[in-house]
Amino acid sequence: MKVRTAFSTCRLAACVVALGLPASTHAATPSAPETASASPTSAPTPTPVDQAFSRWLAQFKQDALGEGIGQATLDAALPNDLQPIARVIELDQRQPEFVDTFWNYLDRRVDEARVKLGGDKLQEHKKLFRQVQVKYGIPASILVAFWGLETHFGRSTGNFPTPAALATLAYDSRRSAFFRGELLHALTILEQGHLPAADMKGSWAGAMGQMQFMPSTFLNHAVDADGDGRKDIWHSLPDAFHSAAHYLRKAGWHPGEIWGRQVILPNGFNSELARYDLKKPVNYWAGLGIRQASGKPLPSTSSKQAMSGALLLPQGRDGPAFLVYRNFDVIMEWNRSINYALSIGHLADRLNGQPELQLGRDADNRRMTRDQFMEIQQLLAHLNFDPGEIDGMPGSKTRLAIRAYQKAVGLPVDGHASAGLLEYLHKARVNGASDL
């Protein structure tokens, strides 16, 4: 999970709602930056002695004693000679040069190998998944999809000592208050005796176990399903799956409902309506001519049972289109990345025997650098379309600025930052259109 602070304290750490950008790490406060779930497994290397960190650590431990953490727990988890982990600092400050398109993102996460292994895991643990579904109403395919994307079915749970990683981030981070809280939660887990300090390992951002829960998510949602007196999301699959299902149900999962579906838009469709914050009844979308990917009409419902959905175009007007429902919102509680949530939904569908996505494959699939995104923001600002902070990360304000610009110049309005849009802005500047 990503590191967030939304539902139940939060699961993710750097929650970015922008399409295609890495988000925090996941689940009900479950995780931290999406790149954090399956972080490198090599042993982390401490930095040289940092006296300021040592003073900070000593004060933190005094504060933790006042919060009810025992001295033995503190000594085991945070020895006095502990130093910041250089690799954690490096990963926290790293910004990928390129940002994936939706198709690149999806294809790297939902490939045939992962679908095949996920299907094998479904069969291997079908009795356990059946028990979980009966209790919480969460489909096995959804749980396996999260398991597959978070830790590749338990193969990559992370090898960073969680207390030390969180101490590093709490001391040397723009989100120090958040990680300080997570560190206290991690120590509380140890104080409760769920596992020894030496065994508490996870991603560089503090996400732990098979499903990558952040410590706060653990305290709010972890379950002792196997009855051994411990909530062991690292080694006990019953505990891990029941905990994830408990989180999803508490986040609002509606049993028996799908997360969403790929759809076909009619010619001339007004793409201004494609916004995650614009939710309309399915009958409304059907009335506009939207159909299922198979070409069949959208399922009709009575007014009392009508589901509402939002239309998403994760790769712009020429890419795939999805109608997403309220269970998609629950997936977004786990990780605030639309690309991640769509990947979870599609992997679950593949595990249920549905075909690979094909519609919208002819969209412009060129990856862009953060510098190129920053250039789009700068050009929009020059044209008096406010993109928000010029940081190379096209968030909601940038998408609104793109929509306003597209509308002003007569382009199809989808709010999508693409290589084609950057080329158009360049031409507009050369042709003197900057006087808009």
Short mmCIF file of C-alpha atoms in Angstrom, two decimals:
data_model
loop_
_atom_site.label_atom_id
_atom_site.label_comp_id
_atom_site.label_asym_id
_atom_site.label_seq_id
_atom_site.Cartn_x
_atom_site.Cartn_y
_atom_site.Cartn_z
CA MET A 1 0.00 0.00 0.00
CA LYS A 2 0.96 3.54 -0.37
CA VAL A 3 1.53 5.92 2.38
CA ARG A 4 -1.63 7.98 2.71
CA THR A 5 -3.56 9.88 5.26
CA ALA A 6 -7.13 9.53 4.25
CA PHE A 7 -9.11 6.54 5.43
CA SER A 8 -8.32 5.26 8.90
CA THR A 9 -5.14 7.19 9.30
CA CYS A 10 -3.92 6.26 5.93
CA ARG A 11 -2.15 3.75 3.99
CA LEU A 12 0.08 5.43 1.52
CA ALA A 13 2.86 7.81 1.72
CA ALA A 14 3.06 10.10 -1.25
CA CYS A 15 -0.45 9.96 -2.49
CA VAL A 16 -0.57 11.36 -5.99
CA VAL A 17 -3.88 11.38 -7.77
CA ALA A 18 -2.31 12.36 -11.06
CA LEU A 19 -2.79 9.81 -13.80
CA GLY A 20 0.23 7.65 -14.32
CA LEU A 21 2.27 9.04 -11.51
CA PRO A 22 3.45 6.85 -8.69
CA ALA A 23 1.27 7.09 -5.65
CA SER A 24 1.86 6.13 -2.12
CA THR A 25 2.18 2.61 -1.19
CA HIS A 26 -1.24 1.33 -0.39
CA ALA A 27 -4.04 -0.18 1.66
CA ALA A 28 -6.06 1.43 4.32
CA THR A 29 -3.14 3.17 5.46
CA PRO A 30 -1.59 0.22 4.20
CA SER A 31 1.29 1.33 2.19
CA ALA A 32 3.73 3.81 0.97
CA PRO A 33 4.93 5.04 -2.39
CA GLU A 34 4.02 2.66 -5.10
CA THR A 35 7.62 2.14 -5.90
CA ALA A 36 8.09 1.13 -2.30
CA SER A 37 6.16 -2.12 -2.09
CA ALA A 38 8.75 -4.31 -3.71
CA SER A 39 11.81 -2.30 -2.91
CA PRO A 40 15.32 -3.69 -3.29
CA THR A 41 16.00 -6.76 -1.17
CA SER A 42 19.70 -6.11 -0.56
CA ALA A 43 20.65 -5.19 2.99
CA PRO A 44 20.42 -1.41 3.58
CA THR A 45 23.60 0.51 4.29
CA PRO A 46 23.78 3.03 7.15
CA THR A 47 25.30 6.45 6.65
CA PRO A 48 28.33 7.62 8.65
CA VAL A 49 27.60 8.66 12.24
CA ASP A 50 25.17 11.58 12.31
CA GLN A 51 25.28 13.25 15.71
CA ALA A 52 22.17 15.32 15.02
CA PHE A 53 20.24 12.14 14.23
CA SER A 54 21.52 10.53 17.42
CA ARG A 55 20.21 13.48 19.44
CA TRP A 56 16.88 13.34 17.60
CA LEU A 57 16.62 9.60 18.23
CA ALA A 58 17.34 9.98 21.94
CA GLN A 59 14.58 12.58 22.25
CA PHE A 60 12.17 10.47 20.22
CA LYS A 61 12.77 7.47 22.46
CA GLN A 62 12.01 9.58 25.51
CA ASP A 63 8.79 10.70 23.86
CA ALA A 64 7.93 7.09 22.96
CA LEU A 65 8.35 6.03 26.59
CA GLY A 66 5.76 8.64 27.44
CA GLU A 67 3.46 7.12 24.81
CA GLY A 68 3.58 3.74 26.53
CA ILE A 69 6.34 2.04 24.54
CA GLY A 70 8.53 -0.12 26.79
CA GLN A 71 12.29 0.31 27.10
CA ALA A 72 12.92 -3.26 25.93
CA THR A 73 10.97 -2.62 22.72
CA LEU A 74 12.87 0.61 22.09
CA ASP A 75 16.23 -1.04 22.69
CA ALA A 76 15.41 -3.88 20.29
CA ALA A 77 13.91 -1.73 17.52
CA LEU A 78 15.95 1.47 17.83
CA PRO A 79 19.39 0.78 19.36
CA ASN A 80 21.34 3.82 20.50
CA ASP A 81 23.90 3.40 17.71
CA LEU A 82 21.22 3.42 14.98
CA GLN A 83 21.98 5.72 12.05
CA PRO A 84 19.87 6.89 9.08
CA ILE A 85 19.72 4.43 6.18
CA ALA A 86 21.31 6.08 3.16
CA ARG A 87 19.34 3.98 0.67
CA VAL A 88 16.04 5.06 2.24
CA ILE A 89 17.00 8.71 1.88
CA GLU A 90 18.03 8.09 -1.72
CA LEU A 91 14.76 6.35 -2.60
CA ASP A 92 12.68 9.01 -0.86
CA GLN A 93 14.35 11.78 -2.84
CA ARG A 94 14.44 9.95 -6.16
CA GLN A 95 12.17 11.11 -8.96
CA PRO A 96 11.91 8.85 -12.02
CA GLU A 97 13.03 10.53 -15.21
CA PHE A 98 10.10 9.14 -17.19
CA VAL A 99 6.41 8.87 -16.34
CA ASP A 100 4.63 5.83 -17.71
CA THR A 101 1.66 6.08 -20.02
CA PHE A 102 -1.38 4.08 -18.94
CA TRP A 103 -0.61 1.27 -21.39
CA ASN A 104 3.03 1.01 -20.35
CA TYR A 105 1.99 1.02 -16.69
CA LEU A 106 -0.71 -1.62 -17.18
CA ASP A 107 1.32 -3.93 -19.40
CA ARG A 108 4.18 -4.09 -16.91
CA ARG A 109 1.83 -5.05 -14.09
CA VAL A 110 -0.78 -7.22 -15.77
CA ASP A 111 1.22 -9.52 -18.02
CA GLU A 112 0.61 -13.17 -18.85
CA ALA A 113 3.12 -14.41 -16.27
CA ARG A 114 1.38 -12.55 -13.44
CA VAL A 115 -2.04 -13.69 -14.61
CA LYS A 116 -0.85 -17.31 -14.76
CA LEU A 117 0.78 -17.19 -11.32
CA GLY A 118 -2.23 -15.42 -9.86
CA GLY A 119 -4.50 -18.12 -11.21
CA ASP A 120 -2.29 -20.77 -9.62
CA LYS A 121 -2.49 -18.94 -6.28
CA LEU A 122 -6.27 -18.75 -6.54
CA GLN A 123 -6.44 -22.51 -6.87
CA GLU A 124 -3.80 -23.20 -4.23
CA HIS A 125 -5.61 -21.17 -1.57
CA LYS A 126 -9.20 -21.44 -2.81
CA LYS A 127 -10.52 -22.74 0.52
CA LEU A 128 -8.99 -19.81 2.39
CA PHE A 129 -10.26 -17.28 -0.15
CA ARG A 130 -13.74 -18.79 0.04
CA GLN A 131 -13.72 -18.32 3.83
CA VAL A 132 -12.60 -14.72 3.45
CA GLN A 133 -15.28 -13.96 0.87
CA VAL A 134 -18.02 -15.46 3.02
CA LYS A 135 -16.96 -13.28 5.97
CA TYR A 136 -16.19 -9.99 4.22
CA GLY A 137 -17.74 -10.18 0.76
CA ILE A 138 -14.44 -9.45 -1.01
CA PRO A 139 -13.90 -11.56 -4.17
CA ALA A 140 -10.83 -13.78 -4.23
CA SER A 141 -9.77 -12.26 -7.55
CA ILE A 142 -9.60 -8.78 -6.00
CA LEU A 143 -7.47 -9.96 -3.07
CA VAL A 144 -5.13 -11.87 -5.37
CA ALA A 145 -4.83 -8.82 -7.63
CA PHE A 146 -3.71 -6.68 -4.67
CA TRP A 147 -1.36 -9.45 -3.53
CA GLY A 148 0.14 -9.70 -7.00
CA LEU A 149 0.73 -5.99 -7.49
CA GLU A 150 1.91 -5.25 -3.97
CA THR A 151 4.45 -8.03 -3.41
CA HIS A 152 4.26 -10.32 -6.46
CA PHE A 153 2.34 -12.87 -4.37
CA GLY A 154 4.64 -12.57 -1.38
CA ARG A 155 7.93 -12.79 -3.25
CA SER A 156 8.96 -9.15 -2.66
CA THR A 157 7.79 -7.96 0.74
CA GLY A 158 10.84 -5.76 1.33
CA ASN A 159 14.01 -6.20 3.35
CA PHE A 160 14.35 -2.84 5.10
CA PRO A 161 14.10 -2.92 8.91
CA THR A 162 10.83 -1.07 9.38
CA PRO A 163 11.64 0.87 12.58
CA ALA A 164 14.99 2.06 11.21
CA ALA A 165 13.48 3.02 7.84
CA LEU A 166 10.68 4.97 9.50
CA ALA A 167 13.13 6.66 11.86
CA THR A 168 15.18 7.73 8.84
CA LEU A 169 12.12 9.21 7.15
CA ALA A 170 10.82 10.82 10.33
CA TYR A 171 14.16 12.58 10.79
CA ASP A 172 15.02 13.38 7.18
CA SER A 173 11.78 13.85 5.31
CA ARG A 174 9.34 16.41 4.03
CA ARG A 175 6.69 14.21 5.66
CA SER A 176 8.41 13.87 9.02
CA ALA A 177 5.23 14.27 11.08
CA PHE A 178 3.51 11.48 9.16
CA PHE A 179 6.45 9.09 9.45
CA ARG A 180 6.99 9.92 13.11
CA GLY A 181 3.43 8.77 13.69
CA GLU A 182 4.00 5.61 11.67
CA LEU A 183 7.15 4.89 13.68
CA LEU A 184 5.18 5.10 16.92
CA HIS A 185 2.57 2.77 15.41
CA ALA A 186 5.30 0.30 14.40
CA LEU A 187 6.67 0.32 17.94
CA THR A 188 3.15 -0.26 19.26
CA ILE A 189 2.87 -3.37 17.06
CA LEU A 190 6.11 -4.67 18.56
CA GLU A 191 4.97 -3.76 22.07
CA GLN A 192 1.82 -5.82 21.49
CA GLY A 193 3.98 -8.84 20.70
CA HIS A 194 2.91 -9.58 17.14
CA LEU A 195 6.50 -10.29 16.05
CA PRO A 196 10.12 -9.72 17.18
CA ALA A 197 11.74 -6.43 16.21
CA ALA A 198 14.33 -8.24 14.07
CA ASP A 199 11.54 -9.71 11.93
CA MET A 200 9.73 -6.43 11.27
CA LYS A 201 10.86 -5.73 7.71
CA GLY A 202 9.23 -4.15 4.70
CA SER A 203 9.56 -1.50 2.03
CA TRP A 204 11.79 1.55 2.36
CA ALA A 205 8.69 3.64 3.16
CA GLY A 206 7.46 1.40 5.97
CA ALA A 207 4.90 -0.78 4.16
CA MET A 208 4.87 -4.28 5.60
CA GLY A 209 3.84 -7.84 4.92
CA GLN A 210 2.16 -9.78 2.15
CA MET A 211 -0.20 -6.89 1.37
CA GLN A 212 2.09 -4.00 2.37
CA PHE A 213 0.20 -2.37 5.22
CA MET A 214 1.54 0.76 6.83
CA PRO A 215 1.76 0.41 10.64
CA SER A 216 -1.28 2.65 11.18
CA THR A 217 -3.30 0.49 8.81
CA PHE A 218 -2.14 -2.59 10.67
CA LEU A 219 -3.39 -1.23 13.98
CA ASN A 220 -6.74 -0.29 12.47
CA HIS A 221 -7.39 -3.33 10.30
CA ALA A 222 -5.07 -6.28 10.94
CA VAL A 223 -6.83 -9.52 11.94
CA ASP A 224 -5.64 -12.63 13.81
CA ALA A 225 -7.44 -15.06 11.52
CA ASP A 226 -5.49 -18.21 12.40
CA GLY A 227 -6.12 -17.80 16.13
CA ASP A 228 -2.52 -17.92 17.34
CA GLY A 229 -2.83 -14.68 19.30
CA ARG A 230 -0.74 -12.66 16.85
CA LYS A 231 -1.64 -10.60 13.79
CA ASP A 232 1.06 -11.85 11.45
CA ILE A 233 0.64 -10.22 8.04
CA TRP A 234 4.19 -11.27 7.11
CA HIS A 235 4.02 -15.05 7.33
CA SER A 236 0.38 -16.04 7.93
CA LEU A 237 -1.70 -15.95 4.74
CA PRO A 238 -4.97 -16.21 6.71
CA ASP A 239 -3.98 -13.14 8.73
CA ALA A 240 -2.81 -11.26 5.62
CA PHE A 241 -5.89 -11.95 3.49
CA HIS A 242 -8.42 -11.45 6.28
CA SER A 243 -6.70 -8.16 7.16
CA ALA A 244 -6.82 -6.90 3.57
CA ALA A 245 -10.46 -7.94 3.21
CA HIS A 246 -11.31 -6.26 6.52
CA TYR A 247 -9.74 -3.05 5.27
CA LEU A 248 -11.58 -3.13 1.95
CA ARG A 249 -14.93 -3.85 3.56
CA LYS A 250 -14.49 -1.04 6.09
CA ALA A 251 -13.48 1.28 3.25
CA GLY A 252 -16.89 0.69 1.70
CA TRP A 253 -16.68 -2.35 -0.60
CA HIS A 254 -20.10 -3.41 -1.86
CA PRO A 255 -20.30 -7.21 -2.28
CA GLY A 256 -21.73 -8.41 -5.55
CA GLU A 257 -20.85 -5.26 -7.49
CA ILE A 258 -18.11 -4.94 -10.10
CA TRP A 259 -15.40 -2.29 -9.89
CA GLY A 260 -16.04 -0.99 -13.38
CA ARG A 261 -15.68 -1.95 -17.03
CA GLN A 262 -14.07 -0.84 -20.27
CA VAL A 263 -16.55 0.94 -22.53
CA ILE A 264 -16.90 2.27 -26.07
CA LEU A 265 -17.69 5.95 -26.62
CA PRO A 266 -19.90 7.06 -29.51
CA ASN A 267 -18.50 9.26 -32.26
CA GLY A 268 -18.49 12.90 -31.27
CA PHE A 269 -18.72 12.15 -27.57
CA ASN A 270 -18.14 15.17 -25.32
CA SER A 271 -14.95 14.14 -23.52
CA GLU A 272 -15.36 17.01 -21.06
CA LEU A 273 -17.62 14.59 -19.19
CA ALA A 274 -14.68 12.25 -18.53
CA ARG A 275 -13.80 13.27 -14.98
CA TYR A 276 -13.36 11.13 -11.90
CA ASP A 277 -15.28 13.65 -9.80
CA LEU A 278 -18.31 13.55 -12.13
CA LYS A 279 -20.47 10.58 -11.16
CA LYS A 280 -23.72 9.87 -12.98
CA PRO A 281 -26.16 6.92 -13.00
CA VAL A 282 -25.36 4.17 -15.49
CA ASN A 283 -28.61 4.94 -17.30
CA TYR A 284 -27.32 8.47 -17.91
CA TRP A 285 -24.16 7.18 -19.57
CA ALA A 286 -26.16 4.65 -21.58
CA GLY A 287 -28.39 7.48 -22.77
CA LEU A 288 -25.31 9.22 -24.21
CA GLY A 289 -24.57 6.18 -26.36
CA ILE A 290 -21.82 4.59 -24.26
CA ARG A 291 -21.69 0.81 -24.67
CA GLN A 292 -19.81 -2.12 -23.18
CA ALA A 293 -16.50 -3.07 -24.80
CA SER A 294 -18.31 -6.00 -26.45
CA GLY A 295 -20.66 -3.56 -28.16
CA LYS A 296 -23.61 -4.57 -26.01
CA PRO A 297 -25.66 -1.90 -24.22
CA LEU A 298 -24.78 -1.03 -20.64
CA PRO A 299 -26.88 -3.00 -18.14
CA SER A 300 -30.04 -1.08 -17.31
CA THR A 301 -31.16 -0.72 -13.70
CA SER A 302 -34.22 0.57 -11.92
CA SER A 303 -34.04 4.04 -10.43
CA LYS A 304 -33.86 2.57 -6.92
CA GLN A 305 -30.97 0.26 -7.81
CA ALA A 306 -29.16 2.56 -10.21
CA MET A 307 -25.38 2.46 -9.84
CA SER A 308 -23.46 5.63 -10.46
CA GLY A 309 -20.18 5.74 -12.28
CA ALA A 310 -17.49 8.09 -13.52
CA LEU A 311 -15.93 8.02 -16.96
CA LEU A 312 -12.13 7.80 -17.12
CA LEU A 313 -9.83 8.36 -20.10
CA PRO A 314 -6.42 7.48 -18.58
CA GLN A 315 -4.58 8.00 -21.86
CA GLY A 316 -6.67 10.78 -23.29
CA ARG A 317 -9.50 10.84 -25.78
CA ASP A 318 -7.86 8.39 -28.19
CA GLY A 319 -7.04 5.82 -25.52
CA PRO A 320 -9.18 3.34 -23.61
CA ALA A 321 -12.32 4.46 -21.78
CA PHE A 322 -13.58 3.05 -18.48
CA LEU A 323 -16.79 3.46 -16.54
CA VAL A 324 -15.89 3.00 -12.87
CA TYR A 325 -18.27 2.44 -9.96
CA ARG A 326 -18.15 2.77 -6.19
CA ASN A 327 -15.96 -0.29 -5.63
CA PHE A 328 -13.35 1.48 -7.75
CA ASP A 329 -13.47 4.26 -5.15
CA VAL A 330 -12.55 1.66 -2.53
CA ILE A 331 -9.54 0.56 -4.58
CA MET A 332 -8.54 4.22 -4.72
CA GLU A 333 -8.63 4.31 -0.92
CA TRP A 334 -5.87 1.71 -1.04
CA ASN A 335 -3.76 3.66 -3.50
CA ARG A 336 -4.60 7.07 -4.94
CA SER A 337 -3.28 6.30 -8.40
CA ILE A 338 -5.90 5.85 -11.11
CA ASN A 339 -3.50 3.72 -13.15
CA TYR A 340 -2.90 1.48 -10.14
CA ALA A 341 -6.62 1.11 -9.43
CA LEU A 342 -7.38 0.28 -13.06
CA SER A 343 -4.57 -2.30 -13.02
CA ILE A 344 -6.06 -3.94 -9.92
CA GLY A 345 -9.46 -4.11 -11.55
CA HIS A 346 -8.13 -5.48 -14.82
CA LEU A 347 -5.91 -8.09 -13.15
CA ALA A 348 -8.92 -9.26 -11.12
CA ASP A 349 -10.94 -9.49 -14.34
CA ARG A 350 -8.19 -11.50 -16.04
CA LEU A 351 -8.11 -13.89 -13.07
CA ASN A 352 -11.85 -14.34 -13.61
CA GLY A 353 -11.25 -15.36 -17.21
CA GLN A 354 -11.93 -12.08 -18.99
CA PRO A 355 -9.78 -11.17 -22.03
CA GLU A 356 -6.89 -8.76 -22.29
CA LEU A 357 -7.75 -5.13 -22.98
CA GLN A 358 -7.41 -4.17 -26.63
CA LEU A 359 -9.57 -1.12 -27.33
CA GLY A 360 -7.64 2.16 -27.34
CA ARG A 361 -4.26 0.60 -28.12
CA ASP A 362 -3.72 3.04 -31.00
CA ALA A 363 -3.40 6.01 -28.65
CA ASP A 364 -0.20 8.05 -28.53
CA ASN A 365 1.95 5.89 -26.24
CA ARG A 366 5.09 8.01 -26.07
CA ARG A 367 6.53 8.26 -22.58
CA MET A 368 7.30 11.73 -21.31
CA THR A 369 9.93 13.05 -18.97
CA ARG A 370 9.21 15.20 -15.96
CA ASP A 371 11.02 18.02 -17.74
CA GLN A 372 8.50 17.75 -20.58
CA PHE A 373 5.59 17.85 -18.14
CA MET A 374 7.19 20.91 -16.57
CA GLU A 375 7.44 22.51 -19.99
CA ILE A 376 3.71 21.95 -20.55
CA GLN A 377 3.05 23.64 -17.22
CA GLN A 378 5.32 26.56 -18.08
CA LEU A 379 3.68 27.08 -21.48
CA LEU A 380 0.21 26.94 -19.95
CA ALA A 381 1.22 29.47 -17.31
CA HIS A 382 2.64 31.74 -20.05
CA LEU A 383 -0.77 31.58 -21.73
CA ASN A 384 -2.47 32.51 -18.43
CA PHE A 385 -3.87 29.04 -17.78
CA ASP A 386 -2.91 28.33 -14.16
CA PRO A 387 -1.35 24.83 -13.89
CA GLY A 388 -0.58 25.14 -10.18
CA GLU A 389 2.95 24.47 -9.02
CA ILE A 390 5.35 23.98 -11.92
CA ASP A 391 6.88 20.74 -10.71
CA GLY A 392 6.69 18.28 -13.60
CA MET A 393 3.83 16.42 -11.91
CA PRO A 394 0.54 17.00 -13.74
CA GLY A 395 -1.96 16.98 -10.90
CA SER A 396 -5.55 18.15 -10.77
CA LYS A 397 -4.78 21.86 -11.31
CA THR A 398 -2.66 21.08 -14.35
CA ARG A 399 -5.41 18.89 -15.80
CA LEU A 400 -7.94 21.67 -15.26
CA ALA A 401 -5.60 24.13 -16.98
CA ILE A 402 -5.20 21.74 -19.91
CA ARG A 403 -8.98 21.39 -20.19
CA ALA A 404 -9.41 25.16 -20.19
CA TYR A 405 -6.71 25.57 -22.84
CA GLN A 406 -8.11 22.79 -25.03
CA LYS A 407 -11.55 24.38 -24.87
CA ALA A 408 -10.17 27.83 -25.68
CA VAL A 409 -8.37 26.66 -28.84
CA GLY A 410 -11.04 24.23 -30.02
CA LEU A 411 -9.26 20.97 -29.23
CA PRO A 412 -11.11 17.92 -27.88
CA VAL A 413 -11.25 18.44 -24.13
CA ASP A 414 -9.81 15.57 -22.09
CA GLY A 415 -7.29 17.24 -19.75
CA HIS A 416 -4.60 14.77 -20.79
CA ALA A 417 -0.95 15.86 -20.71
CA SER A 418 0.67 14.18 -23.71
CA ALA A 419 3.53 14.51 -26.16
CA GLY A 420 0.97 15.62 -28.74
CA LEU A 421 -0.24 18.43 -26.50
CA LEU A 422 3.33 19.60 -25.92
CA GLU A 423 3.92 19.68 -29.69
CA TYR A 424 0.72 21.69 -30.15
CA LEU A 425 1.79 24.18 -27.50
CA HIS A 426 5.18 24.56 -29.20
CA LYS A 427 3.52 25.26 -32.54
CA ALA A 428 1.13 27.72 -30.93
CA ARG A 429 4.05 29.62 -29.43
CA VAL A 430 5.93 29.68 -32.74
CA ASN A 431 2.80 30.86 -34.56
CA GLY A 432 2.21 33.64 -32.07
CA ALA A 433 -0.83 32.06 -30.42
CA SER A 434 0.54 33.00 -27.03
CA ASP A 435 -1.74 36.05 -27.11
CA LEU A 436 -4.80 33.89 -26.37
#
